[in-house]
Amino acid sequence: MEVIRKTKKAGHSIPVHKMHEWSTTGIILKRVQGNIPLHEDQPHTAIEEAHRDNYYIFFLQERGESRLLIDFKEYRMSADMLGCILPGQIHFGVELNNVSGWFLCLDALFVKDEWKETFEKALMSGNFVVPDAQALTDLRYGFEMSYRKMQSGNRLLAQTAVALLTGIIAELYQPRPPSLSGKRAANLTRRFKALLHEHLNSKKSPSQYALMLHVTISCLNESVKSITGFTAGYWIRHEIMLEAKRLLLYTDMSIKEISFKLGYEDYSYFTRLFTKAAGVSPQQFRQNCLK
């Protein structure tokens, strides 16, 4: 048995792992056998200290046993279980015991809005599901096909295969009725997310959304953080950057045009904002994605 170790204190803040630190494509897919990734050129998925990620993690454990702590809840995984960790959730590994399976780390850019909603709703019932025999067959096929396409170097086919796999996973996380204790916070969070998508280009302050929702800023932040792990302000910034990446990747708009579309008249300020969040400039991000 490999004991990873207990979480250690992270000073005054909890570390946040960012996708751009690990991958320029926004996708990391690994096969793991006996706790060891088959290709060591990518970061080990085993979690050694409490942290958050700004990307989604999906993992299919085919063999072995493991224990994970996610948002203060301990989960025990055994063979043929599927797990999901959402952006913002605090988590770390407690132990691994001869674990084999698949790990998929996915930038939120590649997760459809309706799938995000599915995962957020399912979170209230836990991070793990036990697929039936047919679902396991579909999952294994999805992981294997996605892995082959990524190894082939064909980025478009790899993204298509990963999108299919993510859809299969989302289907298994169809929302169940939330617990009564988290119902109000979940409802307020969903309303906030809906308003955020509608007014993203014009309203960028938590106070503006709190006013529209007829709650205090404190109430809004506490509710959103209890469900997602991050405050309303974080999600406002997150969605702005996500939309910027979509526009950079899927349109030929100039940086200045994208800045104006997102509500920033000073595009040099927008460029600095994007660079700080993404780790690369808007132009470099576009070039990386189109390689």
Tab-separated table of N, CA, C and O in Angstrom, residues 127-241:
chain	number	residue	atom	x	y	z
A	127	ASN	N	-19.375	12.757	-5.084
A	127	ASN	CA	-18.508	12.884	-6.243
A	127	ASN	C	-18.348	11.595	-7.041
A	127	ASN	O	-17.686	11.578	-8.069
A	128	PHE	N	-18.951	10.508	-6.585
A	128	PHE	CA	-18.685	9.218	-7.199
A	128	PHE	C	-19.967	8.493	-7.590
A	128	PHE	O	-21.012	8.661	-6.962
A	129	VAL	N	-19.873	7.680	-8.638
A	129	VAL	CA	-20.977	6.830	-9.067
A	129	VAL	C	-20.420	5.432	-9.338
A	129	VAL	O	-19.222	5.255	-9.569
A	130	VAL	N	-21.306	4.444	-9.325
A	130	VAL	CA	-20.932	3.061	-9.641
A	130	VAL	C	-21.650	2.690	-10.933
A	130	VAL	O	-22.856	2.395	-10.911
A	131	PRO	N	-20.959	2.721	-12.064
A	131	PRO	CA	-21.605	2.434	-13.356
A	131	PRO	C	-22.021	0.971	-13.462
A	131	PRO	O	-21.375	0.083	-12.885
A	132	ASP	N	-23.075	0.721	-14.232
A	132	ASP	CA	-23.454	-0.659	-14.497
A	132	ASP	C	-22.555	-1.228	-15.599
A	132	ASP	O	-21.662	-0.539	-16.110
A	133	ALA	N	-22.781	-2.478	-15.965
A	133	ALA	CA	-21.894	-3.168	-16.905
A	133	ALA	C	-21.829	-2.457	-18.261
A	133	ALA	O	-20.743	-2.294	-18.838
A	134	GLN	N	-22.983	-2.018	-18.775
A	134	GLN	CA	-22.983	-1.352	-20.080
A	134	GLN	C	-22.271	-0.005	-20.008
A	134	GLN	O	-21.517	0.366	-20.904
A	135	ALA	N	-22.508	0.730	-18.926
A	135	ALA	CA	-21.853	2.028	-18.773
A	135	ALA	C	-20.345	1.865	-18.657
A	135	ALA	O	-19.575	2.669	-19.199
A	136	LEU	N	-19.890	0.815	-17.971
A	136	LEU	CA	-18.460	0.549	-17.859
A	136	LEU	C	-17.846	0.274	-19.225
A	136	LEU	O	-16.744	0.754	-19.535
A	137	THR	N	-18.562	-0.495	-20.036
A	137	THR	CA	-18.081	-0.775	-21.394
A	137	THR	C	-17.939	0.523	-22.188
A	137	THR	O	-16.933	0.744	-22.871
A	138	ASP	N	-18.949	1.401	-22.087
A	138	ASP	CA	-18.908	2.684	-22.801
A	138	ASP	C	-17.755	3.548	-22.298
A	138	ASP	O	-17.051	4.193	-23.094
A	139	LEU	N	-17.577	3.586	-20.978
A	139	LEU	CA	-16.508	4.405	-20.394
A	139	LEU	C	-15.133	3.924	-20.854
A	139	LEU	O	-14.279	4.733	-21.247
A	140	ARG	N	-14.904	2.622	-20.791
A	140	ARG	CA	-13.598	2.088	-21.188
A	140	ARG	C	-13.321	2.367	-22.657
A	140	ARG	O	-12.201	2.739	-23.030
A	141	TYR	N	-14.342	2.205	-23.474
A	141	TYR	CA	-14.175	2.504	-24.895
A	141	TYR	C	-13.858	3.982	-25.090
A	141	TYR	O	-12.978	4.341	-25.881
A	142	GLY	N	-14.591	4.842	-24.362
A	142	GLY	CA	-14.368	6.282	-24.487
A	142	GLY	C	-12.965	6.691	-24.082
A	142	GLY	O	-12.307	7.481	-24.766
A	143	PHE	N	-12.485	6.164	-22.967
A	143	PHE	CA	-11.130	6.480	-22.508
A	143	PHE	C	-10.080	5.957	-23.494
A	143	PHE	O	-9.130	6.665	-23.846
A	144	GLU	N	-10.238	4.720	-23.926
A	144	GLU	CA	-9.251	4.119	-24.831
A	144	GLU	C	-9.212	4.845	-26.178
A	144	GLU	O	-8.137	5.105	-26.717
A	145	MET	N	-10.390	5.174	-26.728
A	145	MET	CA	-10.426	5.867	-28.010
A	145	MET	C	-9.813	7.256	-27.877
A	145	MET	O	-9.023	7.694	-28.731
A	146	SER	N	-10.160	7.976	-26.816
A	146	SER	CA	-9.611	9.317	-26.607
A	146	SER	C	-8.091	9.260	-26.472
A	146	SER	O	-7.373	10.105	-27.020
A	147	TYR	N	-7.613	8.255	-25.744
A	147	TYR	CA	-6.169	8.107	-25.551
A	147	TYR	C	-5.465	7.861	-26.881
A	147	TYR	O	-4.418	8.461	-27.167
A	148	ARG	N	-6.028	6.989	-27.717
A	148	ARG	CA	-5.418	6.703	-29.025
A	148	ARG	C	-5.375	7.949	-29.884
A	148	ARG	O	-4.365	8.220	-30.555
A	149	LYS	N	-6.454	8.702	-29.893
A	149	LYS	CA	-6.497	9.907	-30.734
A	149	LYS	C	-5.517	10.964	-30.237
A	149	LYS	O	-4.908	11.680	-31.043
A	150	MET	N	-5.358	11.072	-28.918
A	150	MET	CA	-4.386	12.024	-28.392
A	150	MET	C	-2.964	11.599	-28.725
A	150	MET	O	-2.119	12.420	-29.064
A	151	GLN	N	-2.702	10.293	-28.654
A	151	GLN	CA	-1.368	9.802	-28.994
A	151	GLN	C	-1.066	9.960	-30.477
A	151	GLN	O	0.091	10.096	-30.875
A	152	SER	N	-2.114	9.985	-31.305
A	152	SER	CA	-1.905	10.121	-32.752
A	152	SER	C	-1.482	11.534	-33.144
A	152	SER	O	-0.962	11.750	-34.236
A	153	GLY	N	-1.733	12.501	-32.259
A	153	GLY	CA	-1.365	13.876	-32.557
A	153	GLY	C	-2.417	14.655	-33.314
A	153	GLY	O	-2.231	15.834	-33.622
A	154	ASN	N	-3.547	14.031	-33.616
A	154	ASN	CA	-4.638	14.716	-34.323
A	154	ASN	C	-5.500	15.434	-33.295
A	154	ASN	O	-6.363	14.843	-32.650
A	155	ARG	N	-5.251	16.723	-33.130
A	155	ARG	CA	-5.901	17.478	-32.054
A	155	ARG	C	-7.405	17.542	-32.211
A	155	ARG	O	-8.151	17.398	-31.238
A	156	LEU	N	-7.895	17.725	-33.445
A	156	LEU	CA	-9.329	17.849	-33.661
A	156	LEU	C	-10.051	16.556	-33.301
A	156	LEU	O	-11.069	16.571	-32.605
A	157	LEU	N	-9.514	15.416	-33.751
A	157	LEU	CA	-10.135	14.140	-33.436
A	157	LEU	C	-10.028	13.844	-31.938
A	157	LEU	O	-10.947	13.273	-31.350
A	158	ALA	N	-8.917	14.234	-31.342
A	158	ALA	CA	-8.748	14.024	-29.903
A	158	ALA	C	-9.789	14.818	-29.119
A	158	ALA	O	-10.415	14.295	-28.182
A	159	GLN	N	-10.006	16.074	-29.494
A	159	GLN	CA	-11.001	16.900	-28.810
A	159	GLN	C	-12.406	16.328	-29.003
A	159	GLN	O	-13.218	16.342	-28.077
A	160	THR	N	-12.682	15.819	-30.213
A	160	THR	CA	-13.993	15.224	-30.489
A	160	THR	C	-14.211	13.983	-29.639
A	160	THR	O	-15.288	13.776	-29.064
A	161	ALA	N	-13.176	13.135	-29.551
A	161	ALA	CA	-13.279	11.916	-28.753
A	161	ALA	C	-13.457	12.239	-27.274
A	161	ALA	O	-14.266	11.613	-26.583
A	162	VAL	N	-12.714	13.223	-26.773
A	162	VAL	CA	-12.825	13.616	-25.367
A	162	VAL	C	-14.206	14.214	-25.082
A	162	VAL	O	-14.778	13.996	-24.006
A	163	ALA	N	-14.756	14.962	-26.055
A	163	ALA	CA	-16.099	15.516	-25.879
A	163	ALA	C	-17.132	14.396	-25.752
A	163	ALA	O	-18.052	14.471	-24.926
A	164	LEU	N	-16.981	13.342	-26.563
A	164	LEU	CA	-17.882	12.193	-26.466
A	164	LEU	C	-17.741	11.525	-25.101
A	164	LEU	O	-18.751	11.200	-24.453
A	165	LEU	N	-16.516	11.335	-24.661
A	165	LEU	CA	-16.270	10.719	-23.354
A	165	LEU	C	-16.885	11.552	-22.235
A	165	LEU	O	-17.518	11.010	-21.312
A	166	THR	N	-16.712	12.869	-22.310
A	166	THR	CA	-17.269	13.746	-21.276
A	166	THR	C	-18.787	13.665	-21.252
A	166	THR	O	-19.415	13.689	-20.189
A	167	GLY	N	-19.403	13.535	-22.431
A	167	GLY	CA	-20.849	13.371	-22.502
A	167	GLY	C	-21.319	12.078	-21.863
A	167	GLY	O	-22.353	12.040	-21.184
A	168	ILE	N	-20.551	11.004	-22.083
A	168	ILE	CA	-20.884	9.720	-21.464
A	168	ILE	C	-20.816	9.835	-19.938
A	168	ILE	O	-21.683	9.330	-19.213
A	169	ILE	N	-19.770	10.528	-19.457
A	169	ILE	CA	-19.625	10.717	-18.011
A	169	ILE	C	-20.775	11.563	-17.464
A	169	ILE	O	-21.359	11.245	-16.418
A	170	ALA	N	-21.114	12.648	-18.172
A	170	ALA	CA	-22.195	13.527	-17.709
A	170	ALA	C	-23.519	12.780	-17.609
A	170	ALA	O	-24.317	13.022	-16.692
A	171	GLU	N	-23.733	11.858	-18.537
A	171	GLU	CA	-24.976	11.079	-18.517
A	171	GLU	C	-25.097	10.259	-17.237
A	171	GLU	O	-26.204	10.045	-16.714
A	172	LEU	N	-23.956	9.802	-16.722
A	172	LEU	CA	-23.962	9.011	-15.492
A	172	LEU	C	-24.151	9.869	-14.241
A	172	LEU	O	-24.435	9.340	-13.165
A	173	TYR	N	-23.968	11.179	-14.395
A	173	TYR	CA	-24.115	12.099	-13.266
A	173	TYR	C	-25.407	12.905	-13.367
A	173	TYR	O	-25.453	14.042	-12.919
A	174	GLN	N	-26.418	12.323	-13.966
A	174	GLN	CA	-27.678	13.039	-14.075
A	174	GLN	C	-28.136	13.466	-12.695
A	174	GLN	O	-28.056	12.692	-11.725
A	175	PRO	N	-28.612	14.706	-12.578
A	175	PRO	CA	-28.902	15.260	-11.246
A	175	PRO	C	-29.958	14.482	-10.481
A	175	PRO	O	-30.938	14.004	-11.045
A	176	ARG	N	-29.712	14.370	-9.184
A	176	ARG	CA	-30.671	13.782	-8.256
A	176	ARG	C	-31.174	14.888	-7.323
A	176	ARG	O	-30.530	15.926	-7.199
A	177	PRO	N	-32.295	14.687	-6.659
A	177	PRO	CA	-32.828	15.744	-5.779
A	177	PRO	C	-31.812	16.158	-4.722
A	177	PRO	O	-31.212	15.310	-4.061
A	178	PRO	N	-31.575	17.461	-4.546
A	178	PRO	CA	-30.595	17.919	-3.555
A	178	PRO	C	-31.086	17.714	-2.125
A	178	PRO	O	-32.282	17.618	-1.868
A	179	SER	N	-30.152	17.656	-1.191
A	179	SER	CA	-30.517	17.564	0.218
A	179	SER	C	-31.149	18.881	0.651
A	179	SER	O	-30.872	19.951	0.094
A	180	LEU	N	-32.000	18.806	1.669
A	180	LEU	CA	-32.702	20.000	2.120
A	180	LEU	C	-31.744	21.069	2.642
A	180	LEU	O	-31.965	22.261	2.456
A	181	SER	N	-30.662	20.631	3.295
A	181	SER	CA	-29.738	21.582	3.912
A	181	SER	C	-29.056	22.485	2.893
A	181	SER	O	-28.712	23.621	3.188
A	182	GLY	N	-28.831	21.968	1.679
A	182	GLY	CA	-28.131	22.773	0.688
A	182	GLY	C	-29.029	23.315	-0.406
A	182	GLY	O	-28.548	23.899	-1.376
A	183	LYS	N	-30.346	23.137	-0.245
A	183	LYS	CA	-31.253	23.497	-1.322
A	183	LYS	C	-31.271	24.996	-1.613
A	183	LYS	O	-31.216	25.414	-2.770
A	184	ARG	N	-31.327	25.816	-0.561
A	184	ARG	CA	-31.393	27.263	-0.780
A	184	ARG	C	-30.105	27.788	-1.402
A	184	ARG	O	-30.135	28.591	-2.335
A	185	ALA	N	-28.963	27.324	-0.877
A	185	ALA	CA	-27.683	27.762	-1.425
A	185	ALA	C	-27.519	27.325	-2.875
A	185	ALA	O	-27.025	28.072	-3.723
A	186	ALA	N	-27.956	26.103	-3.169
A	186	ALA	CA	-27.855	25.598	-4.543
A	186	ALA	C	-28.753	26.386	-5.485
A	186	ALA	O	-28.366	26.709	-6.618
A	187	ASN	N	-29.954	26.719	-5.022
A	187	ASN	CA	-30.879	27.485	-5.854
A	187	ASN	C	-30.336	28.882	-6.133
A	187	ASN	O	-30.389	29.369	-7.265
A	188	LEU	N	-29.785	29.526	-5.093
A	188	LEU	CA	-29.230	30.860	-5.266
A	188	LEU	C	-28.010	30.809	-6.203
A	188	LEU	O	-27.826	31.693	-7.050
A	189	THR	N	-27.207	29.759	-6.086
A	189	THR	CA	-26.036	29.611	-6.951
A	189	THR	C	-26.449	29.433	-8.405
A	189	THR	O	-25.850	30.023	-9.302
A	190	ARG	N	-27.478	28.630	-8.648
A	190	ARG	CA	-27.953	28.430	-10.024
A	190	ARG	C	-28.503	29.728	-10.605
A	190	ARG	O	-28.265	30.052	-11.780
A	191	ARG	N	-29.229	30.499	-9.795
A	191	ARG	CA	-29.763	31.775	-10.280
A	191	ARG	C	-28.632	32.754	-10.582
A	191	ARG	O	-28.669	33.492	-11.570
A	192	PHE	N	-27.628	32.753	-9.710
A	192	PHE	CA	-26.456	33.608	-9.938
A	192	PHE	C	-25.750	33.223	-11.239
A	192	PHE	O	-25.404	34.091	-12.044
A	193	LYS	N	-25.544	31.915	-11.457
A	193	LYS	CA	-24.874	31.456	-12.674
A	193	LYS	C	-25.668	31.851	-13.925
A	193	LYS	O	-25.102	32.240	-14.948
A	194	ALA	N	-26.998	31.747	-13.848
A	194	ALA	CA	-27.838	32.114	-14.991
A	194	ALA	C	-27.719	33.606	-15.301
A	194	ALA	O	-27.582	34.010	-16.465
A	195	LEU	N	-27.758	34.443	-14.254
A	195	LEU	CA	-27.597	35.887	-14.454
A	195	LEU	C	-26.199	36.217	-14.968
A	195	LEU	O	-26.025	37.107	-15.807
A	196	LEU	N	-25.205	35.506	-14.469
A	196	LEU	CA	-23.828	35.742	-14.895
A	196	LEU	C	-23.672	35.486	-16.385
A	196	LEU	O	-23.040	36.279	-17.101
A	197	HIS	N	-24.241	34.398	-16.882
A	197	HIS	CA	-24.152	34.100	-18.305
A	197	HIS	C	-24.883	35.154	-19.138
A	197	HIS	O	-24.478	35.472	-20.255
A	198	GLU	N	-25.960	35.701	-18.584
A	198	GLU	CA	-26.766	36.686	-19.326
A	198	GLU	C	-26.139	38.072	-19.332
A	198	GLU	O	-26.233	38.807	-20.328
A	199	HIS	N	-25.484	38.465	-18.235
A	199	HIS	CA	-24.999	39.842	-18.085
A	199	HIS	C	-23.481	39.935	-17.985
A	199	HIS	O	-22.956	40.964	-17.544
A	200	LEU	N	-22.783	38.903	-18.404
A	200	LEU	CA	-21.337	38.844	-18.221
A	200	LEU	C	-20.617	40.048	-18.809
A	200	LEU	O	-19.678	40.576	-18.209
A	201	ASN	N	-21.046	40.513	-19.968
A	201	ASN	CA	-20.344	41.591	-20.655
A	201	ASN	C	-20.588	42.966	-20.051
A	201	ASN	O	-19.846	43.914	-20.330
A	202	SER	N	-21.612	43.083	-19.208
A	202	SER	CA	-21.940	44.402	-18.670
A	202	SER	C	-21.830	44.524	-17.153
A	202	SER	O	-21.649	45.618	-16.632
A	203	LYS	N	-21.922	43.398	-16.446
A	203	LYS	CA	-21.894	43.444	-14.980
A	203	LYS	C	-20.779	42.532	-14.475
A	203	LYS	O	-20.803	41.325	-14.719
A	204	LYS	N	-19.833	43.125	-13.762
A	204	LYS	CA	-18.653	42.385	-13.331
A	204	LYS	C	-18.392	42.500	-11.833
A	204	LYS	O	-17.312	42.149	-11.371
A	205	SER	N	-19.387	42.961	-11.086
A	205	SER	CA	-19.237	43.128	-9.647
A	205	SER	C	-20.216	42.238	-8.901
A	205	SER	O	-21.406	42.178	-9.256
A	206	PRO	N	-19.781	41.514	-7.863
A	206	PRO	CA	-20.700	40.702	-7.065
A	206	PRO	C	-21.863	41.519	-6.510
A	206	PRO	O	-22.979	41.008	-6.370
A	207	SER	N	-21.615	42.783	-6.188
A	207	SER	CA	-22.680	43.622	-5.625
A	207	SER	C	-23.820	43.811	-6.623
A	207	SER	O	-24.989	43.896	-6.228
A	208	GLN	N	-23.496	43.878	-7.918
A	208	GLN	CA	-24.538	44.035	-8.933
A	208	GLN	C	-25.429	42.795	-8.994
A	208	GLN	O	-26.650	42.904	-9.143
A	209	TYR	N	-24.829	41.620	-8.884
A	209	TYR	CA	-25.615	40.383	-8.921
A	209	TYR	C	-26.398	40.199	-7.629
A	209	TYR	O	-27.535	39.717	-7.648
A	210	ALA	N	-25.798	40.580	-6.503
A	210	ALA	CA	-26.514	40.494	-5.231
A	210	ALA	C	-27.762	41.375	-5.263
A	210	ALA	O	-28.828	40.984	-4.764
A	211	LEU	N	-27.638	42.554	-5.871
A	211	LEU	CA	-28.768	43.467	-5.981
A	211	LEU	C	-29.880	42.853	-6.830
A	211	LEU	O	-31.061	42.914	-6.471
A	212	MET	N	-29.513	42.236	-7.955
A	212	MET	CA	-30.516	41.617	-8.821
A	212	MET	C	-31.185	40.419	-8.158
A	212	MET	O	-32.342	40.103	-8.430
A	213	LEU	N	-30.451	39.746	-7.279
A	213	LEU	CA	-30.978	38.560	-6.602
A	213	LEU	C	-31.666	38.888	-5.276
A	213	LEU	O	-32.171	38.000	-4.599
A	214	HIS	N	-31.619	40.188	-4.899
A	214	HIS	CA	-32.267	40.669	-3.671
A	214	HIS	C	-31.686	39.997	-2.428
A	214	HIS	O	-32.421	39.596	-1.499
A	215	VAL	N	-30.362	39.852	-2.408
A	215	VAL	CA	-29.663	39.313	-1.235
A	215	VAL	C	-28.454	40.197	-0.960
A	215	VAL	O	-28.067	41.037	-1.768
A	216	THR	N	-27.852	40.009	0.196
A	216	THR	CA	-26.634	40.755	0.502
A	216	THR	C	-25.445	40.116	-0.209
A	216	THR	O	-25.495	38.940	-0.605
A	217	ILE	N	-24.368	40.876	-0.352
A	217	ILE	CA	-23.156	40.331	-0.972
A	217	ILE	C	-22.636	39.158	-0.141
A	217	ILE	O	-22.189	38.138	-0.689
A	218	SER	N	-22.695	39.297	1.176
A	218	SER	CA	-22.223	38.230	2.062
A	218	SER	C	-23.009	36.948	1.846
A	218	SER	O	-22.437	35.853	1.764
A	219	CYS	N	-24.326	37.067	1.742
A	219	CYS	CA	-25.175	35.902	1.517
A	219	CYS	C	-24.858	35.243	0.179
A	219	CYS	O	-24.768	34.014	0.078
A	220	LEU	N	-24.670	36.071	-0.855
A	220	LEU	CA	-24.356	35.542	-2.185
A	220	LEU	C	-23.028	34.788	-2.164
A	220	LEU	O	-22.931	33.663	-2.649
A	221	ASN	N	-22.008	35.419	-1.592
A	221	ASN	CA	-20.686	34.787	-1.566
A	221	ASN	C	-20.677	33.496	-0.746
A	221	ASN	O	-20.086	32.492	-1.162
A	222	GLU	N	-21.330	33.511	0.405
A	222	GLU	CA	-21.368	32.323	1.255
A	222	GLU	C	-22.094	31.172	0.564
A	222	GLU	O	-21.661	30.016	0.634
A	223	SER	N	-23.189	31.481	-0.114
A	223	SER	CA	-23.965	30.441	-0.791
A	223	SER	C	-23.184	29.846	-1.953
A	223	SER	O	-23.092	28.620	-2.103
A	224	VAL	N	-22.626	30.722	-2.777
A	224	VAL	CA	-21.886	30.248	-3.949
A	224	VAL	C	-20.649	29.453	-3.526
A	224	VAL	O	-20.334	28.402	-4.097
A	225	LYS	N	-19.960	29.931	-2.504
A	225	LYS	CA	-18.755	29.234	-2.050
A	225	LYS	C	-19.088	27.889	-1.424
A	225	LYS	O	-18.331	26.913	-1.570
A	226	SER	N	-20.215	27.787	-0.735
A	226	SER	CA	-20.590	26.514	-0.112
A	226	SER	C	-20.884	25.443	-1.155
A	226	SER	O	-20.723	24.250	-0.898
A	227	ILE	N	-21.320	25.863	-2.348
A	227	ILE	CA	-21.657	24.910	-3.405
A	227	ILE	C	-20.469	24.647	-4.322
A	227	ILE	O	-20.210	23.507	-4.720
A	228	THR	N	-19.707	25.686	-4.656
A	228	THR	CA	-18.657	25.547	-5.681
A	228	THR	C	-17.243	25.580	-5.123
A	228	THR	O	-16.308	25.189	-5.810
A	229	GLY	N	-17.068	26.102	-3.904
A	229	GLY	CA	-15.727	26.221	-3.346
A	229	GLY	C	-15.094	27.582	-3.569
A	229	GLY	O	-14.067	27.892	-2.972
A	230	PHE	N	-15.701	28.398	-4.433
A	230	PHE	CA	-15.171	29.724	-4.728
A	230	PHE	C	-16.268	30.770	-4.558
A	230	PHE	O	-17.458	30.453	-4.606
A	231	THR	N	-15.885	32.031	-4.399
A	231	THR	CA	-16.848	33.118	-4.218
A	231	THR	C	-17.457	33.539	-5.555
A	231	THR	O	-17.000	33.131	-6.628
A	232	ALA	N	-18.462	34.402	-5.478
A	232	ALA	CA	-19.097	34.928	-6.691
A	232	ALA	C	-18.093	35.703	-7.535
A	232	ALA	O	-18.096	35.609	-8.761
A	233	GLY	N	-17.212	36.461	-6.875
A	233	GLY	CA	-16.201	37.226	-7.614
A	233	GLY	C	-15.291	36.341	-8.433
A	233	GLY	O	-14.928	36.672	-9.563
A	234	TYR	N	-14.907	35.201	-7.863
A	234	TYR	CA	-14.063	34.267	-8.610
A	234	TYR	C	-14.768	33.803	-9.876
A	234	TYR	O	-14.175	33.756	-10.957
A	235	TRP	N	-16.061	33.421	-9.746
A	235	TRP	CA	-16.776	32.900	-10.901
A	235	TRP	C	-17.018	33.962	-11.967
A	235	TRP	O	-17.054	33.655	-13.163
A	236	ILE	N	-17.162	35.214	-11.547
A	236	ILE	CA	-17.279	36.294	-12.528
A	236	ILE	C	-16.004	36.377	-13.360
A	236	ILE	O	-16.034	36.410	-14.598
A	237	ARG	N	-14.845	36.375	-12.676
A	237	ARG	CA	-13.562	36.426	-13.388
A	237	ARG	C	-13.348	35.176	-14.231
A	237	ARG	O	-12.859	35.253	-15.370
A	238	HIS	N	-13.728	34.036	-13.675
A	238	HIS	CA	-13.562	32.769	-14.386
A	238	HIS	C	-14.348	32.755	-15.694
A	238	HIS	O	-13.831	32.360	-16.754
A	239	GLU	N	-15.612	33.178	-15.633
A	239	GLU	CA	-16.457	33.155	-16.827
A	239	GLU	C	-15.995	34.174	-17.869
A	239	GLU	O	-16.107	33.936	-19.064
A	240	ILE	N	-15.482	35.305	-17.414
A	240	ILE	CA	-14.935	36.288	-18.356
A	240	ILE	C	-13.769	35.686	-19.114
A	240	ILE	O	-13.671	35.791	-20.350
A	241	MET	N	-12.862	35.033	-18.399
A	241	MET	CA	-11.703	34.429	-19.053
A	241	MET	C	-12.105	33.271	-19.959
A	241	MET	O	-11.537	33.075	-21.038
